[in-house]
XYZ file of C-alpha atoms in Angstrom:
550
model
C 193.845 127.517 53.452
C 194.420 123.679 53.089
C 193.019 120.787 52.181
C 190.735 119.309 55.931
C 190.370 123.291 56.655
C 188.160 123.307 53.200
C 186.600 119.779 54.403
C 185.775 121.616 57.696
C 184.503 124.563 56.151
C 182.014 122.442 53.975
C 180.589 120.155 56.148
C 180.101 123.148 58.176
C 178.179 125.011 56.088
C 175.942 121.669 55.286
C 175.039 121.344 59.036
C 174.334 125.165 59.253
C 172.139 124.399 56.006
C 170.411 121.453 57.100
C 169.549 122.984 61.137
C 167.685 125.654 58.541
C 165.762 123.099 56.011
C 165.453 120.171 58.662
C 162.540 122.306 60.556
C 160.634 123.706 57.978
C 160.368 120.038 56.669
C 159.092 118.979 60.062
C 156.923 121.874 59.878
C 155.720 121.077 56.595
C 154.996 117.607 57.342
C 153.665 117.281 60.514
C 151.075 120.354 60.024
C 149.854 117.780 57.095
C 146.023 115.813 58.672
C 144.019 113.052 56.601
C 141.109 115.102 56.931
C 138.713 113.131 54.859
C 139.735 110.058 55.705
C 140.353 107.008 53.182
C 138.628 105.146 50.208
C 139.046 102.666 47.735
C 136.982 101.991 44.455
C 136.867 100.350 40.824
C 138.194 97.056 42.004
C 139.113 94.182 39.525
C 140.385 90.766 40.321
C 144.602 92.419 40.327
C 144.285 96.001 41.243
C 142.109 98.934 43.104
C 141.983 102.200 43.428
C 142.846 104.089 46.493
C 142.474 107.381 47.528
C 143.214 109.748 50.392
C 143.712 113.813 50.681
C 146.577 115.928 52.207
C 145.483 118.816 54.460
C 147.212 121.647 55.810
C 149.962 121.938 53.205
C 150.504 124.595 50.779
C 153.674 122.429 48.681
C 153.915 119.682 46.825
C 154.078 116.665 49.378
C 155.546 112.812 49.167
C 152.682 110.453 49.943
C 153.011 106.649 50.915
C 150.798 104.419 50.785
C 150.995 100.882 51.612
C 148.548 97.826 50.986
C 149.060 94.634 53.392
C 146.885 91.365 54.379
C 146.330 92.349 57.645
C 144.307 94.789 60.146
C 146.958 95.341 61.928
C 149.372 95.796 58.420
C 151.325 93.439 58.235
C 151.840 90.562 55.871
C 152.650 94.155 52.963
C 151.474 93.300 49.652
C 152.599 96.076 47.571
C 153.997 99.680 48.845
C 155.124 102.845 46.634
C 155.011 106.725 46.932
C 153.606 109.315 45.515
C 152.767 113.158 45.630
C 150.391 115.280 45.928
C 149.955 118.394 44.698
C 147.896 122.222 44.007
C 146.827 121.335 41.053
C 144.894 117.548 42.273
C 143.707 119.969 44.989
C 145.923 117.445 47.134
C 144.232 114.271 46.272
C 146.251 111.537 45.775
C 144.726 108.281 43.538
C 146.744 104.940 43.316
C 145.962 102.237 41.320
C 147.393 99.516 43.223
C 148.030 96.838 40.703
C 149.475 93.139 41.352
C 147.659 92.183 44.278
C 145.733 89.170 44.441
C 142.227 87.994 43.032
C 139.619 88.202 45.609
C 141.192 88.940 49.056
C 139.840 91.600 51.264
C 143.121 93.724 51.552
C 143.963 97.202 54.498
C 146.061 99.903 53.431
C 147.170 103.598 54.320
C 148.872 106.742 53.892
C 151.878 108.629 55.436
C 153.128 111.628 55.102
C 155.628 111.813 57.365
C 154.796 110.587 60.917
C 151.639 111.218 59.719
C 149.452 107.950 58.987
C 146.021 107.790 57.403
C 143.215 105.759 58.980
C 143.426 101.955 58.314
C 141.169 101.697 55.641
C 140.179 97.819 53.900
C 139.155 97.369 50.108
C 138.323 93.637 48.372
C 139.946 92.494 45.195
C 136.917 90.996 42.577
C 137.169 87.171 42.184
C 139.177 86.588 39.443
C 136.933 82.814 39.035
C 134.681 81.157 40.219
C 130.861 81.148 41.436
C 130.613 81.803 44.336
C 127.843 84.633 45.820
C 128.152 87.699 45.471
C 127.162 90.957 47.875
C 126.436 94.470 46.325
C 125.471 97.715 48.330
C 123.380 100.415 46.712
C 122.815 104.108 47.148
C 122.146 107.098 45.699
C 121.047 110.425 46.838
C 123.217 112.142 49.467
C 122.417 115.430 50.325
C 124.474 116.913 53.217
C 122.227 119.430 53.857
C 118.475 117.660 54.258
C 120.377 115.659 56.714
C 122.674 113.679 59.023
C 124.495 110.404 56.318
C 122.859 107.422 59.287
C 122.641 105.389 55.648
C 126.129 106.075 55.569
C 126.373 104.185 59.584
C 124.451 101.281 58.383
C 126.625 100.624 55.320
C 129.925 100.841 57.325
C 128.121 98.549 59.709
C 127.392 96.177 56.788
C 129.137 92.677 57.078
C 130.639 90.609 53.750
C 130.063 93.466 50.784
C 132.292 93.276 47.613
C 132.033 96.453 46.610
C 129.479 99.084 47.691
C 127.428 100.531 43.942
C 126.355 104.864 44.136
C 124.281 105.695 41.073
C 124.801 109.473 41.323
C 123.855 112.672 43.425
C 127.237 112.257 45.859
C 126.691 115.929 46.416
C 124.238 118.537 45.124
C 125.331 121.738 43.762
C 122.563 123.994 45.475
C 123.370 127.714 47.941
C 122.071 127.859 50.844
C 117.933 128.770 50.940
C 117.353 126.394 47.911
C 116.746 122.773 47.457
C 116.574 120.631 50.490
C 118.210 122.679 52.582
C 115.005 123.238 55.450
C 116.069 121.791 57.382
C 120.321 122.537 56.926
C 120.773 125.317 60.212
C 119.079 123.518 62.489
C 121.382 120.326 61.815
C 124.499 122.481 61.510
C 124.584 121.606 58.009
C 124.664 124.783 55.809
C 125.768 124.536 51.993
C 129.726 124.868 52.107
C 130.484 127.407 50.173
C 126.776 128.946 50.818
C 125.924 129.547 47.377
C 125.284 127.478 44.329
C 128.552 125.940 43.068
C 129.629 127.784 40.097
C 134.141 127.126 39.637
C 136.363 124.281 40.318
C 136.977 125.940 44.102
C 133.284 126.532 44.577
C 133.178 121.804 43.513
C 135.761 121.404 45.882
C 135.200 123.075 48.506
C 131.779 121.315 48.459
C 132.830 117.394 48.153
C 135.397 118.522 50.868
C 132.420 119.452 53.221
C 131.142 115.817 52.500
C 133.616 113.633 53.064
C 134.606 115.906 56.501
C 131.214 113.598 57.491
C 132.338 110.966 59.753
C 129.640 108.563 58.332
C 130.622 108.954 54.757
C 134.191 108.772 55.509
C 133.045 104.907 57.725
C 131.647 103.553 54.690
C 134.608 104.160 52.639
C 136.716 103.248 55.220
C 135.212 99.339 55.347
C 134.160 99.130 51.754
C 135.406 99.962 48.240
C 133.074 101.886 46.079
C 131.888 101.682 42.443
C 131.161 105.053 42.041
C 129.067 106.787 38.740
C 127.535 110.312 38.308
C 123.581 111.530 38.355
C 122.845 115.290 37.648
C 123.586 117.191 40.792
C 127.531 116.496 40.169
C 126.898 119.008 37.344
C 123.710 120.860 37.843
C 120.218 119.661 37.576
C 119.054 118.312 34.919
C 122.453 118.306 32.981
C 121.867 117.083 29.417
C 124.392 116.417 26.831
C 124.622 120.059 26.269
C 123.004 121.799 29.236
C 121.097 121.833 32.048
C 117.744 123.151 33.550
C 120.032 124.417 36.916
C 122.836 126.523 34.629
C 121.707 130.194 33.995
C 122.912 132.556 31.898
C 126.212 134.632 34.029
C 127.515 131.169 35.544
C 129.622 131.183 32.765
C 129.654 128.612 28.711
C 127.470 125.140 30.346
C 131.138 122.958 28.398
C 133.178 125.023 31.288
C 131.048 124.224 34.180
C 130.572 120.340 32.643
C 134.413 119.900 32.967
C 134.965 121.206 35.807
C 132.138 118.974 37.843
C 134.288 116.128 35.972
C 138.313 117.481 36.932
C 136.522 117.473 40.142
C 134.536 114.767 40.237
C 138.112 113.203 39.490
C 139.478 114.404 41.750
C 137.434 113.771 44.513
C 136.454 109.755 44.087
C 138.081 106.168 43.417
C 137.336 106.035 40.254
C 139.269 105.268 37.514
C 138.980 107.235 34.540
C 140.220 109.979 32.171
C 138.475 113.782 32.400
C 138.381 114.075 28.661
C 135.619 116.822 28.910
C 132.413 115.481 26.656
C 134.020 112.955 25.518
C 135.006 111.508 29.443
C 133.709 108.309 29.538
C 132.421 106.901 33.274
C 130.825 104.125 31.740
C 133.033 101.165 32.822
C 132.356 97.269 33.140
C 133.374 94.851 36.384
C 133.453 91.478 36.890
C 133.144 89.482 40.176
C 134.214 85.908 38.856
C 132.128 84.021 36.455
C 128.835 84.496 38.351
C 127.909 88.652 37.836
C 129.326 91.109 35.403
C 128.377 94.670 36.280
C 127.916 97.220 34.095
C 128.092 101.088 34.839
C 126.324 103.579 32.758
C 126.005 106.728 32.385
C 122.671 108.119 31.269
C 123.199 111.762 31.976
C 125.687 113.107 29.943
C 127.768 110.672 26.814
C 125.161 111.583 24.106
C 121.766 112.606 26.181
C 119.649 114.565 24.382
C 117.563 117.940 26.340
C 114.262 116.873 28.528
C 110.896 116.891 27.085
C 109.516 119.269 29.568
C 112.983 121.468 29.486
C 111.006 124.411 28.304
C 108.633 125.965 30.906
C 106.774 127.785 28.325
C 105.467 123.994 26.125
C 101.698 122.577 26.517
C 101.300 118.801 26.770
C 100.877 118.312 23.190
C 103.973 119.558 22.468
C 105.862 117.817 24.940
C 104.075 114.143 24.119
C 105.049 115.060 20.370
C 108.784 115.745 21.159
C 108.279 111.849 22.995
C 107.077 110.412 20.153
C 110.508 111.776 18.674
C 112.258 108.434 17.212
C 115.434 109.375 16.971
C 115.821 111.365 20.650
C 118.877 109.628 22.474
C 119.322 108.568 26.691
C 122.667 107.218 25.728
C 125.040 107.361 22.810
C 125.637 105.020 20.090
C 129.262 105.094 20.710
C 128.002 103.661 24.254
C 125.551 101.313 23.012
C 128.222 99.846 21.403
C 130.195 99.167 23.701
C 126.788 98.145 26.305
C 126.385 95.531 23.341
C 129.184 94.088 23.006
C 130.069 93.981 27.171
C 126.806 92.023 27.067
C 128.217 89.518 25.065
C 131.778 89.051 27.196
C 128.863 88.811 30.187
C 127.046 86.011 28.761
C 129.836 84.164 30.142
C 128.802 84.972 33.670
C 125.648 83.702 35.197
C 123.324 87.681 36.103
C 123.960 90.817 33.756
C 123.632 93.251 35.878
C 123.399 97.125 34.912
C 124.455 99.873 37.053
C 122.190 103.004 35.383
C 121.607 106.247 36.707
C 117.386 107.059 36.517
C 114.221 104.850 36.137
C 114.263 101.897 33.468
C 110.628 100.826 33.824
C 107.547 102.243 32.115
C 105.927 103.856 34.407
C 102.941 106.915 35.186
C 102.334 109.284 37.890
C 98.725 108.832 40.192
C 96.252 111.040 39.962
C 97.367 112.792 43.215
C 93.862 115.197 43.434
C 92.627 111.990 45.683
C 95.606 111.481 47.603
C 96.572 115.479 49.664
C 95.368 117.220 52.746
C 96.007 120.169 51.522
C 95.810 121.148 55.680
C 99.279 119.244 56.112
C 102.809 120.560 55.645
C 104.812 119.687 52.979
C 108.304 121.158 51.094
C 106.471 122.883 48.479
C 104.550 125.961 48.089
C 100.443 125.396 47.339
C 100.905 126.669 44.056
C 103.475 124.486 42.940
C 101.516 121.825 44.238
C 98.948 122.712 42.517
C 100.755 122.237 39.497
C 101.155 118.886 40.914
C 97.977 117.826 41.293
C 96.914 119.757 38.051
C 99.770 117.789 36.073
C 98.919 114.708 37.465
C 95.408 114.308 35.562
C 94.887 111.409 32.575
C 98.182 109.755 34.314
C 100.632 110.968 32.756
C 104.112 109.440 32.515
C 106.052 110.192 35.642
C 109.559 112.383 35.838
C 110.168 113.023 32.759
C 114.265 113.219 33.835
C 113.799 109.026 33.561
C 113.083 106.839 30.572
C 110.087 107.045 30.816
C 110.823 110.185 28.762
C 112.925 108.832 25.962
C 110.352 106.257 25.335
C 111.825 104.952 21.679
C 115.770 104.755 23.690
C 114.231 102.950 26.132
C 112.395 100.351 23.635
C 116.189 99.783 22.481
C 118.105 98.813 25.345
C 115.318 96.873 26.488
C 115.519 95.249 22.852
C 118.851 95.170 23.228
C 118.503 93.239 27.522
C 116.026 90.747 25.971
C 118.707 89.866 22.755
C 121.620 89.617 24.543
C 121.543 89.184 28.495
C 120.218 85.931 30.124
C 120.245 87.323 32.863
C 119.797 91.074 33.498
C 119.362 92.875 36.563
C 119.217 96.809 36.637
C 120.228 99.141 38.941
C 118.850 102.237 39.674
C 118.621 105.481 41.524
C 117.871 109.285 41.848
C 113.860 108.260 42.369
C 114.650 108.732 46.338
C 112.084 105.391 46.330
C 112.997 102.781 47.222
C 111.307 100.698 44.175
C 111.054 97.443 42.878
C 109.617 96.059 39.108
C 109.369 94.468 36.341
C 111.096 94.963 32.633
C 108.618 94.965 29.554
C 108.879 95.599 26.172
C 105.819 98.318 24.887
C 102.022 96.501 24.494
C 103.774 93.109 26.234
C 103.214 91.559 29.776
C 105.859 88.844 29.745
C 109.078 90.523 32.353
C 112.355 90.238 30.432
C 114.499 91.482 33.138
C 113.733 93.304 36.341
C 115.020 96.793 38.135
C 115.525 97.210 41.989
C 115.936 101.097 42.963
C 118.044 101.913 46.352
C 116.155 104.848 47.843
C 118.155 107.861 48.267
C 120.526 108.594 51.185
C 118.631 111.169 52.679
C 117.372 113.324 49.377
C 113.112 114.590 50.185
C 111.023 111.219 48.650
C 107.630 112.452 47.570
C 105.941 112.017 50.773
C 108.071 115.104 51.960
C 106.193 117.070 49.525
C 102.949 115.621 48.842
C 100.797 116.480 51.566
C 99.626 113.017 52.149
C 95.826 112.217 52.491
C 97.276 109.459 54.551
C 100.449 107.539 55.450
C 101.641 105.579 51.912
C 98.948 107.367 50.141
C 100.566 108.590 47.593
C 102.644 104.665 47.249
C 99.890 102.819 47.684
C 98.577 104.757 44.067
C 101.373 104.156 42.560
C 101.904 100.639 42.826
C 98.274 100.603 41.547
C 98.131 102.799 38.652
C 101.987 100.577 37.127
C 100.841 96.894 37.440
C 105.118 96.651 36.856
C 106.150 98.035 40.058
C 105.986 95.379 42.652
C 107.182 97.124 46.053
C 108.022 101.068 46.800
C 108.403 103.109 49.761
C 107.449 107.049 49.792
C 108.466 108.208 52.420
C 111.271 106.644 54.242
C 115.625 106.939 53.007
C 117.751 103.834 53.086
C 120.288 101.398 51.578
C 119.385 98.183 49.076
C 122.055 94.527 50.044
C 121.906 92.497 46.566
C 122.550 89.601 46.711
C 124.001 86.889 43.736
C 124.274 83.465 43.632
C 123.585 80.734 40.619
C 120.181 79.952 41.719
C 118.207 83.834 42.686
C 119.022 87.329 42.958
C 117.356 88.411 46.270
C 117.716 92.565 46.998
C 116.653 93.593 50.445
C 115.492 97.251 51.693
C 117.651 98.534 54.810
C 115.042 101.827 56.239
C 115.872 104.543 58.439
C 112.943 105.956 60.216
C 114.497 109.456 60.061
C 117.800 111.268 59.083
C 116.914 113.998 60.573
C 118.550 113.258 64.032
C 120.880 111.499 64.923
C 119.395 108.959 66.908
C 117.160 106.526 64.735
C 115.595 103.451 63.749
C 116.540 100.948 61.556
C 114.976 97.983 59.431
C 113.960 95.701 57.106
C 111.364 96.705 55.177
C 110.914 94.936 52.335
C 113.483 91.972 49.869
C 112.288 90.907 46.848
C 113.989 87.514 44.607
C 114.416 86.492 40.919
C 115.543 83.505 40.558
C 117.823 83.046 37.414
C 116.587 82.158 34.167
C 113.406 82.955 35.574
C 112.782 86.531 34.083
C 108.850 85.302 32.923
C 107.676 85.004 36.466
C 108.719 88.506 37.343
C 109.462 89.933 40.839
C 108.947 87.818 43.732
C 108.218 89.668 47.096
C 108.985 87.766 50.024
C 108.068 90.120 52.968
C 110.736 91.869 55.712
C 111.833 88.569 57.234
C 113.094 87.972 60.633
C 116.394 89.702 60.211
C 116.035 92.812 62.244
C 117.830 95.472 63.512
C 116.505 97.832 66.007
C 117.616 101.476 67.339
C 120.868 103.551 66.969
C 122.762 106.934 67.224
């Protein structure tokens, strides 16, 4: 065989191999889909996290990404490639850098000929005091209702970012917490049991991210997110959780599994590292606002004072008096103090964290309830609520109310180091606003704003009220620090910052159990920079109302 014949044979063999290979490659590429949409998060002035997940593949798959200036993906700013792999559940995250500051940008992923939806994101400003607008949400229970609130958030204009303060997913199985409407709404949890394994957590995130309204919110705005307890399991703390039971493996293993799944499925910039994972981090919106996100759930939190159901009220009170009990770690406190010093260069010092901070007491329930009306809890549980409310005890000991010494230390830090502090909180399923005061003092040193829930049930779902708003009115009457509360509706909160003022606006929906709903501004509240001693001013809902949707 001469040289030319050898060459022809080699070429023919290569072509046969290519013919056998190309159909398999094309098949793998054509099966790839972007079933869970796209997302962006953790925006800085020159970079942002971009996220997607590749479905329909079972081996490492090349993914291309592009960032552009225009919604038709023209004016390309950055592009690159990476691989989706099984060890990250075929999710991919890009920390796209060298981006222009203070700019709305568009991004897209591609696998072969398949293209993802186009997402919109925004970098923060590097300097200046142009106004900043934040959307704030928390507590989105897929099984309890439709994500109408996320739909409203997706339609919101001119937001610099969305702050998600935790309970992005819930761990419960069917027949457990807040699944009363799941079958009728066709939102039965997947898997149907409580999530414990890594595959369980991944499936639950995949179910949530299959929701079109949640996808739309992610597609339109960059998210800045922290976890709360239900990304792990109910009432988590550093070394355990109320809902972690015997037979569910070690707490440390479950915690690490949950952290891994969160890191895979959320557009966040942190490195999973077990108990030492640092999700607390800082953002700066030009010279106007610094945002410091805390971890009040895992990093240094001691066990709740009422964690033992056999404890007497006296034993719980003694635990509450313990000055050594921590809500956050010493490391996190040191980090916060140093960041607050840096944040003094900003007009506003904004703290994003999970649970209610202001001191607050529960109203006595007996005159507020009508036992003939429906409730999500049994009569026995309801009677326990009534009995426990005698004497107006601290409200919800899983919040800062359960760590009074730690709260006083936190408020003292804000009073010393933050000229204009605004605390954003979630968890309570209650749109709420109030003033932060040091113990024994009446003059506010800051304000706290709560977003309410996306779907999760509020106080009115558990308490069969004698009249509409009974618990809300009593809560405000019992707690002079609280200037606004709404205990029966879900929604999101918009917070607008200018050099002069911080204004919060609560957009609430009338139902999460139907896809046809109405939405309205329920209340607005404002505080002026340098005038926290005057407290929050309640403005009323105003005339900018929206209407029926769905």
